Amino acid sequence: LAQVHRLRVFGCACYWPPLRIASAMAASRFRNIGDPLLSVEVGSSGLPEMDDDLRERNVERASRNVVAFMILPRLFCMCIALVVYTLGGRAWYDAEIKVIEGRHQIPLYFAVVVFSVLVDWLTLWPTILKARIFHPDSGNLRANMTVYKLSVPSIDDPMPYIVMEDEGPIGEYNRANRSMFNFNEGCASFVLNMVFAGQVFPCPALVAAILFAVGRIMHMCDYSKGGFGAHANGYMVSMLSHTVLEMLTWFVAIKGLFGI
């Protein structure tokens, strides 16, 4: 029993190094690229000035990013889930899956992962539309979730669009709230995966919850103090810990249905 417990703890801890590696590799998604050939100026509209060709290139890149972020983290985290299952007390996990199967609850696990994938897609797809408005080098302008205009009678010179203040204490406050909204986008999915995966993998679920909490704190503090791009590490830690839980839920659903 003690040996099984040690293996279970090892299985919980085994995905921390991959989280660190993936965080470092993927942080470039949020950095200001700084390529002088791609940099743009903010025009009189208050938004980056881009021609149609540049907008389409940004959209193509954003579309590839959406596909990559829908697929690659899941493949990576499924490998972590398999390691957790293999090294963390396989016989005990199999027994718990049999209990869930006996209660005819496997369809609920499929329902959770469908919802989880939906939430991910809903949060990623708007980034394709965002690419038409904000260039990757737009800095803190990219923190804007909405762009407003003044409702005024028609005038010869249109007024600039209204965006969030991004400097000083007000800018920090705005970005902290932007981080909170980002948390709200995925927290329901995280809780569902934590509860359902935790029925079979309680220790890994605890580790994932701790990493998720650490990642979200990093996200808010770095986003608020450092601006857009500084939140990348916190985002990756929380996203990957969330995805590991989703893959554990997938694992229970597939193993319970097919008995593999």
Short mmCIF file of C-alpha atoms in Angstrom, two decimals:
data_model
loop_
_atom_site.label_atom_id
_atom_site.label_comp_id
_atom_site.label_asym_id
_atom_site.label_seq_id
_atom_site.Cartn_x
_atom_site.Cartn_y
_atom_site.Cartn_z
CA LEU A 1 0.00 0.00 0.00
CA ALA A 2 2.83 2.39 0.83
CA GLN A 3 4.43 1.63 -2.52
CA VAL A 4 1.17 2.39 -4.32
CA HIS A 5 0.91 5.66 -2.41
CA ARG A 6 4.45 6.64 -3.40
CA LEU A 7 3.70 5.86 -7.03
CA ARG A 8 0.52 7.89 -6.85
CA VAL A 9 2.36 10.90 -5.48
CA PHE A 10 5.01 10.50 -8.18
CA GLY A 11 2.28 10.38 -10.81
CA CYS A 12 0.82 13.62 -9.44
CA ALA A 13 4.16 15.40 -9.52
CA CYS A 14 5.40 14.15 -12.88
CA TYR A 15 3.76 16.83 -14.99
CA TRP A 16 5.31 19.86 -13.25
CA PRO A 17 8.54 19.81 -15.36
CA PRO A 18 6.58 19.58 -18.64
CA LEU A 19 4.47 22.53 -17.49
CA ARG A 20 7.61 24.58 -17.00
CA ILE A 21 8.99 23.61 -20.42
CA ALA A 22 5.73 24.26 -22.24
CA SER A 23 5.31 27.59 -20.49
CA ALA A 24 8.72 28.76 -21.67
CA MET A 25 8.14 27.54 -25.24
CA ALA A 26 4.65 28.96 -25.65
CA ALA A 27 5.17 32.32 -23.98
CA SER A 28 6.13 33.79 -27.36
CA ARG A 29 2.44 33.68 -28.33
CA PHE A 30 1.84 36.68 -26.09
CA ARG A 31 5.08 38.59 -26.48
CA ASN A 32 5.20 41.71 -28.55
CA ILE A 33 6.94 40.44 -31.63
CA GLY A 34 8.96 43.60 -32.18
CA ASP A 35 9.60 42.90 -35.86
CA PRO A 36 10.20 46.31 -37.50
CA LEU A 37 8.78 44.97 -40.76
CA LEU A 38 5.50 44.12 -39.05
CA SER A 39 5.21 46.94 -36.51
CA VAL A 40 2.36 49.39 -37.02
CA GLU A 41 1.44 52.83 -35.77
CA VAL A 42 -1.72 53.82 -33.97
CA GLY A 43 -3.75 56.02 -36.28
CA SER A 44 -6.20 58.84 -35.72
CA SER A 45 -8.92 56.25 -35.08
CA GLY A 46 -7.10 55.20 -31.92
CA LEU A 47 -6.46 51.74 -33.40
CA PRO A 48 -3.49 50.29 -35.28
CA GLU A 49 -3.31 51.28 -38.93
CA MET A 50 -3.14 48.20 -41.15
CA ASP A 51 -3.82 47.61 -44.81
CA ASP A 52 -6.01 44.74 -46.00
CA ASP A 53 -3.04 42.54 -46.84
CA LEU A 54 -1.60 42.82 -43.33
CA ARG A 55 -5.00 42.17 -41.79
CA GLU A 56 -5.39 38.98 -43.81
CA ARG A 57 -1.92 37.79 -42.82
CA ASN A 58 -2.77 38.41 -39.18
CA VAL A 59 -6.03 36.49 -39.58
CA GLU A 60 -4.22 33.54 -41.18
CA ARG A 61 -1.73 33.44 -38.34
CA ALA A 62 -4.48 33.71 -35.73
CA SER A 63 -6.42 30.90 -37.42
CA ARG A 64 -3.38 28.63 -37.27
CA ASN A 65 -2.91 29.53 -33.60
CA VAL A 66 -6.51 28.58 -32.81
CA VAL A 67 -6.11 25.17 -34.47
CA ALA A 68 -2.78 24.64 -32.71
CA PHE A 69 -4.12 25.61 -29.28
CA MET A 70 -7.18 23.39 -29.72
CA ILE A 71 -5.08 20.32 -30.57
CA LEU A 72 -1.48 20.49 -29.35
CA PRO A 73 -2.06 21.13 -25.61
CA ARG A 74 -4.51 18.23 -25.55
CA LEU A 75 -2.06 15.86 -27.18
CA PHE A 76 0.67 16.99 -24.79
CA CYS A 77 -1.55 16.73 -21.72
CA MET A 78 -2.95 13.34 -22.75
CA CYS A 79 0.62 12.06 -22.52
CA ILE A 80 0.83 13.52 -19.01
CA ALA A 81 -2.51 11.90 -18.12
CA LEU A 82 -1.23 8.53 -19.33
CA VAL A 83 1.89 8.90 -17.17
CA VAL A 84 -0.25 9.81 -14.15
CA TYR A 85 -2.43 6.75 -14.76
CA THR A 86 0.50 4.39 -15.32
CA LEU A 87 2.68 5.52 -12.43
CA GLY A 88 0.10 6.62 -9.89
CA GLY A 89 -1.67 3.43 -8.81
CA ARG A 90 -3.17 1.86 -11.93
CA ALA A 91 -5.12 -0.90 -10.19
CA TRP A 92 -6.80 1.59 -7.86
CA TYR A 93 -7.73 3.89 -10.76
CA ASP A 94 -9.17 0.95 -12.72
CA ALA A 95 -11.31 -0.02 -9.74
CA GLU A 96 -12.69 3.51 -9.46
CA ILE A 97 -13.49 3.60 -13.18
CA LYS A 98 -15.35 0.30 -12.79
CA VAL A 99 -17.47 1.86 -10.04
CA ILE A 100 -18.37 4.79 -12.31
CA GLU A 101 -19.10 2.40 -15.16
CA GLY A 102 -21.36 0.36 -12.88
CA ARG A 103 -23.35 3.50 -12.09
CA HIS A 104 -23.81 4.16 -15.83
CA GLN A 105 -22.16 7.59 -15.45
CA ILE A 106 -19.68 7.35 -18.33
CA PRO A 107 -21.95 9.48 -20.60
CA LEU A 108 -21.62 12.29 -18.04
CA TYR A 109 -17.85 12.24 -18.52
CA PHE A 110 -18.31 12.63 -22.28
CA ALA A 111 -20.72 15.50 -21.60
CA VAL A 112 -18.09 17.24 -19.46
CA VAL A 113 -15.38 17.00 -22.12
CA VAL A 114 -17.78 18.22 -24.84
CA PHE A 115 -18.55 21.25 -22.69
CA SER A 116 -14.86 21.76 -21.95
CA VAL A 117 -13.91 21.73 -25.63
CA LEU A 118 -16.78 24.11 -26.37
CA VAL A 119 -15.56 26.61 -23.78
CA ASP A 120 -12.06 26.45 -25.23
CA TRP A 121 -13.30 27.09 -28.76
CA LEU A 122 -15.57 29.95 -27.67
CA THR A 123 -12.64 31.71 -25.98
CA LEU A 124 -10.22 31.15 -28.87
CA TRP A 125 -12.34 31.87 -31.95
CA PRO A 126 -12.74 35.63 -31.23
CA THR A 127 -8.94 35.96 -31.49
CA ILE A 128 -9.34 35.46 -35.24
CA LEU A 129 -11.63 38.49 -35.40
CA LYS A 130 -9.29 40.35 -33.06
CA ALA A 131 -6.46 39.89 -35.56
CA ARG A 132 -8.26 42.20 -38.00
CA ILE A 133 -8.22 45.00 -35.44
CA PHE A 134 -5.10 44.62 -33.31
CA HIS A 135 -1.68 43.77 -34.71
CA PRO A 136 0.51 41.39 -32.63
CA ASP A 137 2.75 44.40 -31.88
CA SER A 138 -0.15 46.47 -30.52
CA GLY A 139 0.95 45.99 -26.92
CA ASN A 140 -1.62 46.80 -24.26
CA LEU A 141 -4.22 47.64 -26.89
CA ARG A 142 -4.65 43.89 -27.25
CA ALA A 143 -6.05 43.74 -23.72
CA ASN A 144 -9.23 45.42 -24.99
CA MET A 145 -12.13 42.99 -25.24
CA THR A 146 -14.45 45.60 -26.70
CA VAL A 147 -13.99 48.77 -28.72
CA TYR A 148 -16.48 51.61 -28.24
CA LYS A 149 -17.43 54.65 -30.24
CA LEU A 150 -19.09 57.93 -29.28
CA SER A 151 -22.73 58.17 -30.27
CA VAL A 152 -22.65 61.62 -31.85
CA PRO A 153 -24.25 63.21 -34.92
CA SER A 154 -22.39 62.76 -38.19
CA ILE A 155 -19.34 64.99 -38.41
CA ASP A 156 -16.68 65.54 -41.03
CA ASP A 157 -13.83 64.20 -38.90
CA PRO A 158 -14.86 60.95 -37.16
CA MET A 159 -14.03 60.68 -33.49
CA PRO A 160 -11.45 58.06 -32.41
CA TYR A 161 -12.66 54.80 -30.95
CA ILE A 162 -12.69 54.44 -27.17
CA VAL A 163 -10.35 51.91 -25.55
CA MET A 164 -9.23 51.15 -22.01
CA GLU A 165 -6.75 53.37 -20.24
CA ASP A 166 -3.51 51.36 -20.18
CA GLU A 167 -1.13 53.55 -18.20
CA GLY A 168 -0.60 54.15 -14.50
CA PRO A 169 -2.78 52.78 -11.69
CA ILE A 170 -5.90 52.86 -13.89
CA GLY A 171 -4.18 50.72 -16.50
CA GLU A 172 -3.12 48.22 -13.83
CA TYR A 173 -6.67 48.11 -12.51
CA ASN A 174 -8.13 47.57 -15.98
CA ARG A 175 -5.74 44.72 -16.77
CA ALA A 176 -6.39 43.07 -13.39
CA ASN A 177 -10.08 43.02 -14.23
CA ARG A 178 -9.27 41.72 -17.71
CA SER A 179 -7.46 38.84 -16.02
CA MET A 180 -10.49 38.22 -13.83
CA PHE A 181 -12.72 38.03 -16.90
CA ASN A 182 -10.30 35.56 -18.47
CA PHE A 183 -10.63 33.44 -15.33
CA ASN A 184 -14.42 33.61 -15.53
CA GLU A 185 -14.31 32.36 -19.11
CA GLY A 186 -12.93 28.97 -18.15
CA CYS A 187 -13.64 28.44 -14.46
CA ALA A 188 -16.88 26.47 -15.00
CA SER A 189 -15.05 24.06 -17.29
CA PHE A 190 -12.21 23.72 -14.79
CA VAL A 191 -14.54 22.97 -11.88
CA LEU A 192 -16.44 20.34 -13.86
CA ASN A 193 -13.24 18.58 -14.90
CA MET A 194 -11.82 18.81 -11.38
CA VAL A 195 -14.92 17.24 -9.84
CA PHE A 196 -15.35 14.48 -12.42
CA ALA A 197 -11.68 13.62 -12.94
CA GLY A 198 -11.19 13.87 -9.17
CA GLN A 199 -13.58 10.97 -8.64
CA VAL A 200 -10.89 8.70 -10.08
CA PHE A 201 -7.73 10.81 -9.73
CA PRO A 202 -8.11 12.77 -6.47
CA CYS A 203 -4.42 13.44 -5.85
CA PRO A 204 -3.67 14.63 -9.42
CA ALA A 205 -6.82 16.78 -9.26
CA LEU A 206 -5.48 18.43 -6.09
CA VAL A 207 -2.12 19.08 -7.73
CA ALA A 208 -3.84 20.48 -10.82
CA ALA A 209 -6.00 22.77 -8.67
CA ILE A 210 -2.93 24.09 -6.86
CA LEU A 211 -1.09 24.72 -10.14
CA PHE A 212 -4.19 26.35 -11.61
CA ALA A 213 -4.44 28.68 -8.61
CA VAL A 214 -0.74 29.56 -8.84
CA GLY A 215 -1.07 30.16 -12.57
CA ARG A 216 -4.08 32.41 -12.20
CA ILE A 217 -2.37 34.48 -9.49
CA MET A 218 0.70 34.82 -11.73
CA HIS A 219 -1.58 35.77 -14.64
CA MET A 220 -3.33 38.56 -12.75
CA CYS A 221 -0.27 40.03 -11.06
CA ASP A 222 1.96 39.88 -14.16
CA TYR A 223 -0.78 41.16 -16.46
CA SER A 224 -1.59 44.06 -14.17
CA LYS A 225 2.01 45.11 -13.46
CA GLY A 226 3.76 44.09 -16.68
CA GLY A 227 1.13 44.65 -19.34
CA PHE A 228 0.06 42.47 -22.23
CA GLY A 229 2.54 39.65 -22.82
CA ALA A 230 3.78 39.47 -19.23
CA HIS A 231 0.88 37.17 -18.37
CA ALA A 232 2.06 34.37 -20.68
CA ASN A 233 3.68 32.16 -18.04
CA GLY A 234 0.67 32.31 -15.73
CA TYR A 235 -1.64 31.59 -18.64
CA MET A 236 0.32 28.53 -19.71
CA VAL A 237 0.57 27.06 -16.21
CA SER A 238 -3.17 27.45 -15.56
CA MET A 239 -4.18 26.35 -19.07
CA LEU A 240 -2.05 23.21 -19.04
CA SER A 241 -3.14 22.18 -15.54
CA HIS A 242 -6.74 22.67 -16.71
CA THR A 243 -6.10 20.62 -19.84
CA VAL A 244 -4.50 17.79 -17.85
CA LEU A 245 -7.73 17.53 -15.86
CA GLU A 246 -9.73 17.50 -19.09
CA MET A 247 -7.54 14.70 -20.45
CA LEU A 248 -8.02 12.70 -17.25
CA THR A 249 -11.78 13.12 -17.76
CA TRP A 250 -11.36 12.01 -21.38
CA PHE A 251 -9.37 9.03 -20.15
CA VAL A 252 -12.11 7.90 -17.78
CA ALA A 253 -14.76 8.33 -20.49
CA ILE A 254 -12.84 6.39 -23.15
CA LYS A 255 -11.65 3.62 -20.81
CA GLY A 256 -15.12 3.25 -19.32
CA LEU A 257 -16.77 3.05 -22.73
CA PHE A 258 -14.32 0.79 -24.54
CA GLY A 259 -12.68 -0.95 -21.59
CA ILE A 260 -9.17 -0.41 -22.99
#
